[in-house]
Structure formats: C-alpha cells, structure tokens
CSV table of C-alpha atoms and ligand atoms in Angstrom, one decimal:
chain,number,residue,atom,x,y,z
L,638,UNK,CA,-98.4,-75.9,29.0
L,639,UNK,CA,-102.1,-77.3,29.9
L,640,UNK,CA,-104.8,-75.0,28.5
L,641,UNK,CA,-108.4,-75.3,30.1
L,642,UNK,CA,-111.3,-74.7,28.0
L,643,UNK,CA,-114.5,-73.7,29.4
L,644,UNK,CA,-117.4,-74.3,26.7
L,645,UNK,CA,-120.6,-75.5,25.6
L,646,UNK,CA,-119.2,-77.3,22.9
L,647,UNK,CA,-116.1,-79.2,24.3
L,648,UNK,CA,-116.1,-82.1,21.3
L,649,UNK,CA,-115.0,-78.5,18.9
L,650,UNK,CA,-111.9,-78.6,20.5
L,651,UNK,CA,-111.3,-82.8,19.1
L,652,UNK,CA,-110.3,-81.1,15.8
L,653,UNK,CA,-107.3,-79.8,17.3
L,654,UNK,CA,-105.6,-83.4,18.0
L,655,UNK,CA,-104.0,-83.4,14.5
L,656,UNK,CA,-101.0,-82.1,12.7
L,657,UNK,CA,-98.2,-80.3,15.2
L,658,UNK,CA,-100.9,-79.7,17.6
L,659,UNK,CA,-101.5,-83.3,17.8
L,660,UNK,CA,-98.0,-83.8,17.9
L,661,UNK,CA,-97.5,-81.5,21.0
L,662,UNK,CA,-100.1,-83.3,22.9
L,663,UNK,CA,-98.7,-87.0,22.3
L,664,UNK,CA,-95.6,-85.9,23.1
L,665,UNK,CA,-96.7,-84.1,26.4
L,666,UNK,CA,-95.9,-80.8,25.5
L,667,UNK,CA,-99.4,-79.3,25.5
L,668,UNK,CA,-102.6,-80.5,27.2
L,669,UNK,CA,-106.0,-78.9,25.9
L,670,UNK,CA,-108.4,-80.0,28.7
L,671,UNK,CA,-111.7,-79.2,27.4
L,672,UNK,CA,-115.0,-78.8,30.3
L,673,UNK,CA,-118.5,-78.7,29.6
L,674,UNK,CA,-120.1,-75.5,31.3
L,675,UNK,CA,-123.2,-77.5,31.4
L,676,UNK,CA,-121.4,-80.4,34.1
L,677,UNK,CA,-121.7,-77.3,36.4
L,678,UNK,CA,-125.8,-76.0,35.8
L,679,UNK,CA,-127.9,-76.5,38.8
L,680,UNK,CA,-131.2,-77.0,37.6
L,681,UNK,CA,-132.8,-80.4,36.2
L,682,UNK,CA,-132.5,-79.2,32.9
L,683,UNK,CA,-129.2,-78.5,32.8
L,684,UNK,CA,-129.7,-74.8,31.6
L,685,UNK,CA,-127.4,-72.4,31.8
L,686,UNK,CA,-128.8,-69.3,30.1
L,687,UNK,CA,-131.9,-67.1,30.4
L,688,UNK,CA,-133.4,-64.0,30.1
L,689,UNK,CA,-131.3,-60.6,30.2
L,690,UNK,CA,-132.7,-57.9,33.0
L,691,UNK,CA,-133.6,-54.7,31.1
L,692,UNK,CA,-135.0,-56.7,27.8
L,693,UNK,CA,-133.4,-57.2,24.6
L,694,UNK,CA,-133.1,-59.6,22.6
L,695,UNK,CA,-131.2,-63.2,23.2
L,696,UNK,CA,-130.4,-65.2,26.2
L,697,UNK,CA,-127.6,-65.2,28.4
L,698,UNK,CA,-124.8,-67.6,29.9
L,699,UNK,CA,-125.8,-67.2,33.6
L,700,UNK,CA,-123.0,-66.5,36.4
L,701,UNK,CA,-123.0,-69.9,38.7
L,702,UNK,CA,-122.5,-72.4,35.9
L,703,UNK,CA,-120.1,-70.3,34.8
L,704,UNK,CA,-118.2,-69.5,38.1
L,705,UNK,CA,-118.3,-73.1,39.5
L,706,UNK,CA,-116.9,-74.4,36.0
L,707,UNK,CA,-114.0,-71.9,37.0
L,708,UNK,CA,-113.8,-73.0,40.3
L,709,UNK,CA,-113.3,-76.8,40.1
L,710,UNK,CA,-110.5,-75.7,37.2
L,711,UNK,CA,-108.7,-74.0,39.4
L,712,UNK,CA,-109.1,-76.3,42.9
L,713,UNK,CA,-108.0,-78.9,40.7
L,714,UNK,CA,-105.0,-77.1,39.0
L,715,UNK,CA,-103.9,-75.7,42.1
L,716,UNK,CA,-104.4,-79.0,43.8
L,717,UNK,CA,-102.1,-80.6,41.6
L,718,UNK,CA,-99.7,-78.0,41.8
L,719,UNK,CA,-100.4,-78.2,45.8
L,720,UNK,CA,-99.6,-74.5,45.5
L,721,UNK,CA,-102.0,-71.4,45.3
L,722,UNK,CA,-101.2,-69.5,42.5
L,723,UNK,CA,-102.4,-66.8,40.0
L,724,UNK,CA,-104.3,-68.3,37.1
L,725,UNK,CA,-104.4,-65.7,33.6
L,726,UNK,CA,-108.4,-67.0,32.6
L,727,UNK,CA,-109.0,-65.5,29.1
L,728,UNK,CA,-112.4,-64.7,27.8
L,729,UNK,CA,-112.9,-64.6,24.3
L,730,UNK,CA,-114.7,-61.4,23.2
L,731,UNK,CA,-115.1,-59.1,20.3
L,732,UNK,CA,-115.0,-56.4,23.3
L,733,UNK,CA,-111.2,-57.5,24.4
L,734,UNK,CA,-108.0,-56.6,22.8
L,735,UNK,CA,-107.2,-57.7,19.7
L,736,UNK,CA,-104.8,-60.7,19.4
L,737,UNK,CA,-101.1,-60.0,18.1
L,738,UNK,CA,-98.1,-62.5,18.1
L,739,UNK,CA,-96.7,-60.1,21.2
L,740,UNK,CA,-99.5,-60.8,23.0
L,741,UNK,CA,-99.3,-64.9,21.8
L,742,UNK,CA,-95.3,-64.8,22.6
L,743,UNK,CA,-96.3,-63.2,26.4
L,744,UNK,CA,-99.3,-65.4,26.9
L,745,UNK,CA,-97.2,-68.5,25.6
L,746,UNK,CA,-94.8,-68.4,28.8
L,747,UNK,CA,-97.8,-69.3,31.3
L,748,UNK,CA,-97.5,-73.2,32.6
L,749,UNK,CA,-101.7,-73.0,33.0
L,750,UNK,CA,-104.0,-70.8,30.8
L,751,UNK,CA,-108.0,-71.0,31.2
L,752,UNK,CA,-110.1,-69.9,28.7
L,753,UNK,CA,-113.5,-69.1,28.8
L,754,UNK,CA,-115.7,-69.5,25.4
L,755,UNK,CA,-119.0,-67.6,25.4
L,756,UNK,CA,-122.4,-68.1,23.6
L,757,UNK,CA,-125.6,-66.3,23.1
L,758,UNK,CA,-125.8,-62.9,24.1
L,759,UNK,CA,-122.8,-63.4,26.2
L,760,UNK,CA,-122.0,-63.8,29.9
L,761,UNK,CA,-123.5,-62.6,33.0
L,762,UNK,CA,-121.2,-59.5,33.7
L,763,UNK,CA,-121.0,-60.4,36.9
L,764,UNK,CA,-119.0,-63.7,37.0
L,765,UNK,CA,-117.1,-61.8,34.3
L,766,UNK,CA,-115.8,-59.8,37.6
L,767,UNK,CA,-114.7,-62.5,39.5
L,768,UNK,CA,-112.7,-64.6,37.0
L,769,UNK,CA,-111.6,-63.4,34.3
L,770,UNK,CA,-108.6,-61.5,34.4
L,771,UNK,CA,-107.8,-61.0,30.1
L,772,UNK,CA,-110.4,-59.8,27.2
L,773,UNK,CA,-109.0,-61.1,23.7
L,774,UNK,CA,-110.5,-60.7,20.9
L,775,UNK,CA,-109.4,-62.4,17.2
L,776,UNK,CA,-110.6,-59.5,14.8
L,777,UNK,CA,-113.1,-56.5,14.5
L,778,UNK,CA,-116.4,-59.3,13.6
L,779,UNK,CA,-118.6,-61.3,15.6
L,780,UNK,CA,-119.0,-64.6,15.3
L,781,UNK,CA,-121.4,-67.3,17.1
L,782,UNK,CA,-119.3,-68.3,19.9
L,783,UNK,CA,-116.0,-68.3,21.3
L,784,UNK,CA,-114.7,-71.8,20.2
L,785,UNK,CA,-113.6,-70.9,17.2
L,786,UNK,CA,-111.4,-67.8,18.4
L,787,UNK,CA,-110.2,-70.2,21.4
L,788,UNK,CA,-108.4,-72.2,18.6
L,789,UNK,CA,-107.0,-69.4,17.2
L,790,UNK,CA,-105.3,-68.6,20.1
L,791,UNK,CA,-104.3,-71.9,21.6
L,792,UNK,CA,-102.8,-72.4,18.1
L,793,UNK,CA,-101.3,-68.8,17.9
L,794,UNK,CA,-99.5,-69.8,21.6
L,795,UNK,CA,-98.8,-72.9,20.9
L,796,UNK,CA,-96.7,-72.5,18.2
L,797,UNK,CA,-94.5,-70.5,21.1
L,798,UNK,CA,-93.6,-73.1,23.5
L,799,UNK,CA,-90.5,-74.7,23.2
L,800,UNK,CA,-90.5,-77.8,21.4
L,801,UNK,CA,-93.9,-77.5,19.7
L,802,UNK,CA,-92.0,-76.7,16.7
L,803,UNK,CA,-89.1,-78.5,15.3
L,804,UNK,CA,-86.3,-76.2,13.3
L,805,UNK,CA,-87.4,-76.4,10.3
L,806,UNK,CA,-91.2,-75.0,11.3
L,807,UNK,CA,-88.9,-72.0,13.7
L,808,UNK,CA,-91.5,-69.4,15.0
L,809,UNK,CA,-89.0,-66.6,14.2
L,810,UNK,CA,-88.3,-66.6,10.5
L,811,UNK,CA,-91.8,-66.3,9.0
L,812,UNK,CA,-94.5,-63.2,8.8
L,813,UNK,CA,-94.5,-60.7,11.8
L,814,UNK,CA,-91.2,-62.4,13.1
L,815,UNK,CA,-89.6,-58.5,12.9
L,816,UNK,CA,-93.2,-56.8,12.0
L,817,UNK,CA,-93.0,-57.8,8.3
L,818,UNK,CA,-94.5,-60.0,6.2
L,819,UNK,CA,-92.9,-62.9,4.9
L,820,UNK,CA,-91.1,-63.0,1.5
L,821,UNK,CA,-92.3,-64.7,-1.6
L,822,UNK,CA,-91.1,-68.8,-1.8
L,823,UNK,CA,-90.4,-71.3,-4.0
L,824,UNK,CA,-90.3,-75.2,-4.8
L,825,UNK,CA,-89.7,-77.2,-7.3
L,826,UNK,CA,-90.0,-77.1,-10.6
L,827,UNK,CA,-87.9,-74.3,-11.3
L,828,UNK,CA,-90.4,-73.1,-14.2
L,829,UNK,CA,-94.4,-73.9,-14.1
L,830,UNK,CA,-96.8,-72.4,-16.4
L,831,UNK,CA,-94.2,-70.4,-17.4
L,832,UNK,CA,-93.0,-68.9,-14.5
L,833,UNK,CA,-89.5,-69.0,-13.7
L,834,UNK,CA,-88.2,-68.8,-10.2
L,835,UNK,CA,-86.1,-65.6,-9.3
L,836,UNK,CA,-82.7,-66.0,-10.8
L,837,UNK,CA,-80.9,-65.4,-7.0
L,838,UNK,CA,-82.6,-68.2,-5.3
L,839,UNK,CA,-80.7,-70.7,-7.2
L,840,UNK,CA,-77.1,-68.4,-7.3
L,841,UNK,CA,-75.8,-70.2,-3.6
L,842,UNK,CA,-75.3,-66.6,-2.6
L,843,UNK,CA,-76.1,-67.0,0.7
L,844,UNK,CA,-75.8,-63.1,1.6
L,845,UNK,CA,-77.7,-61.8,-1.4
L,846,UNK,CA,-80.2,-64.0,-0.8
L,847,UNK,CA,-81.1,-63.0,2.7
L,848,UNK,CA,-80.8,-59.6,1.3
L,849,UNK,CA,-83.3,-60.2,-2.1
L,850,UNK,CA,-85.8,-61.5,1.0
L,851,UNK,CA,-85.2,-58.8,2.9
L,852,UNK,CA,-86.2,-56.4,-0.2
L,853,UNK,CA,-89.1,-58.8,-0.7
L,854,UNK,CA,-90.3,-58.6,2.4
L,855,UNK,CA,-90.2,-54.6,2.7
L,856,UNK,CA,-91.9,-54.5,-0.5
L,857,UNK,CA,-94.8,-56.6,0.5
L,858,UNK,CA,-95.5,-55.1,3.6
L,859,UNK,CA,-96.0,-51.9,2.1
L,860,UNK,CA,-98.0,-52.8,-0.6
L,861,UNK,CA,-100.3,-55.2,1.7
L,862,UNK,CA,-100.4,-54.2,4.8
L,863,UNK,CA,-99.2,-50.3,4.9
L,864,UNK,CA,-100.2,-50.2,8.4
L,865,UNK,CA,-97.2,-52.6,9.2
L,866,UNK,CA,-95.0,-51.0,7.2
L,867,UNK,CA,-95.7,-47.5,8.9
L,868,UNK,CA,-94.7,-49.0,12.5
L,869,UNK,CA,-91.5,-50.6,11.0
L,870,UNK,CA,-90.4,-47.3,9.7
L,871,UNK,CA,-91.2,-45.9,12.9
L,872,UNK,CA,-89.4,-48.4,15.1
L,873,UNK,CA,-86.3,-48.8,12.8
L,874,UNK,CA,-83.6,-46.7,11.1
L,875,UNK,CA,-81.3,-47.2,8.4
L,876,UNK,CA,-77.4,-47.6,9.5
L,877,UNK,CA,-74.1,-46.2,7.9
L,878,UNK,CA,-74.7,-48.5,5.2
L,879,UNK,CA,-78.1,-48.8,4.4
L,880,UNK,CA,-79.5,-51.5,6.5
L,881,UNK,CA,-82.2,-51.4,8.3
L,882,UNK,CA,-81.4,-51.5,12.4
L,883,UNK,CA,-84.2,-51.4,15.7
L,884,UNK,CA,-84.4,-48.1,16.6
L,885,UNK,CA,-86.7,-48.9,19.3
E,2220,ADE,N1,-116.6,-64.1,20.2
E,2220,ADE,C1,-117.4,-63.7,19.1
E,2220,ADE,N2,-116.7,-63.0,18.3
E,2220,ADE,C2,-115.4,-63.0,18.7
E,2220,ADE,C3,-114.2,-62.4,18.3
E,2220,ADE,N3,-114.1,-61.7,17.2
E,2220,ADE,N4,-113.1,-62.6,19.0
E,2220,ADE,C4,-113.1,-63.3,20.2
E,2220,ADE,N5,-114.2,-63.8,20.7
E,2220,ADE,C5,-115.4,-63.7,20.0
C-alpha cells in the first residue's frame, strides 16, 4: 500500500520509520511518501495561506498550493500505474467522520491512499470540492493540525494489510476485534506485589480459558465503555446454550 501525505510538516511523518511501521516499509509492504504543500506555492515567498473573506480570525491554507500538490500526486501515481484510476484522498478534519476500525479495515484494502493534513483555520473550501473525496476525523477535539491524526490513521490501516503484522501481533484477537474490549493479561511472575495471576490461566484448560476471557471481556466492556457493550447486545444473541452468537 503507498500512502501520500500532503503537509506542511512532512519531516513529522520521519517518526513513523520505527517499530512494525518501520518494519513494513523496509520490507516493502508500506510506502509513506510525505510532500511539502509549500513545493507547490506560487509566490516568491512560498506562502500558502492568507486572509479568510468575510473576517475572522486566523489564516487560511489557500486552494492552488493545495490542488497542484494533489495534482502531481496523482499524475504521478497514475503514471506509474499507466492507468487512470480513482484515488480515495482523505482530509483530516474534526468536521469528518469519526475513525472506527471498520472504517481502518475498509480503507486498508486501497493499493494508494492520499491524505491531506490541514493547518491554520483550515482549507480553502473550494479545493476541498475538487479533491477530496473522505472527511475523517480522530475524536470530538481539535488539535493544531492534521499530522498527528494522519498517523493515527496510517497506523490504524496499517496494522490491516497483510503481512504488516506477523501472528503473534494478529489484528483479530485484541480490543474491538468482535466490538469488545480486550481481556485482562498476564506475564511473568506469577505473583508481584502480591498479586497472584487468575488461577485458570495457568490450568492448560484451553476451553475454559477462552471462555474466563470471554467473561472478562464482556465484563469490561460494560463497565468501561457501556456504549460498546449496548451495540453488542444489540447485534448478538445468546444460543441454546448460553453463548453468545451474531445476530446481525
Ligand atoms: N485536525 C484537527 N483536529 C482534528 C481531529 N480531531 N481529527 C482529524 N483532524 C483534525
């Protein structure tokens, strides 16, 4: 997968070249292709924000730099594809829709993602229009720019295409996998400050041990995140014998 970042701050995205990220790029898996908006301004200064019509406070990202960033991303992808086809660009936005690992999972199957980071007051609607084609947003709060929520989703996706993760770091067995939280774990030693792990861990019961986590896990999510726990009642039903099945 090659994800193109389009930002002010393209040396932010350096911190992603270690640990399994790293991994995924030396191995060719994932290409994060970072481009400075400011290559593209078109006045001596190489500004690329002003004044917003109608007043207010703050500058903004103007359309051109913007759109001709955009452009020469996707000339060049679809040059070297030597194909025209649909590119999904992304902009990062407390306005867009809220990120989710559904919406990771679907984005994940894309061979060529842009993303568009803004700053400022934002972006000249305008350009907006003509290239972007998802809002995403990481969370109800602003922050300064959208670097930071870029990572978040280029790490969220990442962890979704093949071979980013080896077996023992499987996507599918951890928090959200089936709309729950992840159970409580364990390492050694088997008693610190006291604390003794739970008896059933160390039984070699296979069965009642994916069961016990299973309990766990149910119990958390209603405790910590009720919302969760709500939609899991409401998309699954217990069977004959007690266990929960997709109802959905
Ligand atoms: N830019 C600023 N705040 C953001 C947020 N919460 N999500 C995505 N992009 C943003």
């Amino acid at each position: 997968m090659n994800i193109h970042v389009m930002t002010l701050f393209p040396e932010m995205f350096d911190s992603l070249k270690s640990s399994i990220l790293g991994r995924a790029i030396k191995n060719n898996i994932i290409s994060i292709n970072a481009v400075n908006i400011r290559d593209y301004a078109f006045n001596k200064h190489n500004k690329v924000d002003d004044y917003t019509y109608g007043g207010g406070a703050g500058m903004l990202m103007q359309a051109e730099p913007v759109f001709q960033c955009h452009k020469a991303i996707i000339d060049c992808i679809n040059t070297d594809l030597d194909q025209n086809i649909k590119i999904r660009t992304v902009y990062l936005t407390p306005q867009g829709t809220v990120l989710n690992q559904e919406l990771a999972m679907e984005l994940a199957k894309e061979e060529e993602l842009v993303l568009l980071c803004g700053h400022y007051e934002g972006i000249d609607e305008r350009v907006l229009e003509e290239t972007v084609t998802d809002y995403i947003s990481i969370g109800d709060y602003v922050l300064t720019g959208g670097e930071l929520p870029a990572m978040v989703l280029i790490d969220t996706i990442s962890r979704f295409v093949e071979g980013v993760l080896n077996n023992d770091e499987s996507a599918m067995t951890e928090s959200f996998s089936e709309g729950l939280l992840e159970y409580p774990q364990y390492s050694r030693p088997e008693i610190w400050h006291e604390k003794k792990v739970p008896e059933i861990l160390m039984s070699g019961h296979h069965e009642n041990v994916e069961k016990w986590r299973f309990e766990q896990s149910l119990m958390r999510t209603k405790e910590r995140r009720p919302d969760l726990y709500e939609k899991f009642e409401n998309t699954h039903k217990k069977d004959k014998k007690g266990r929960w099945i997709r109802n959905i």
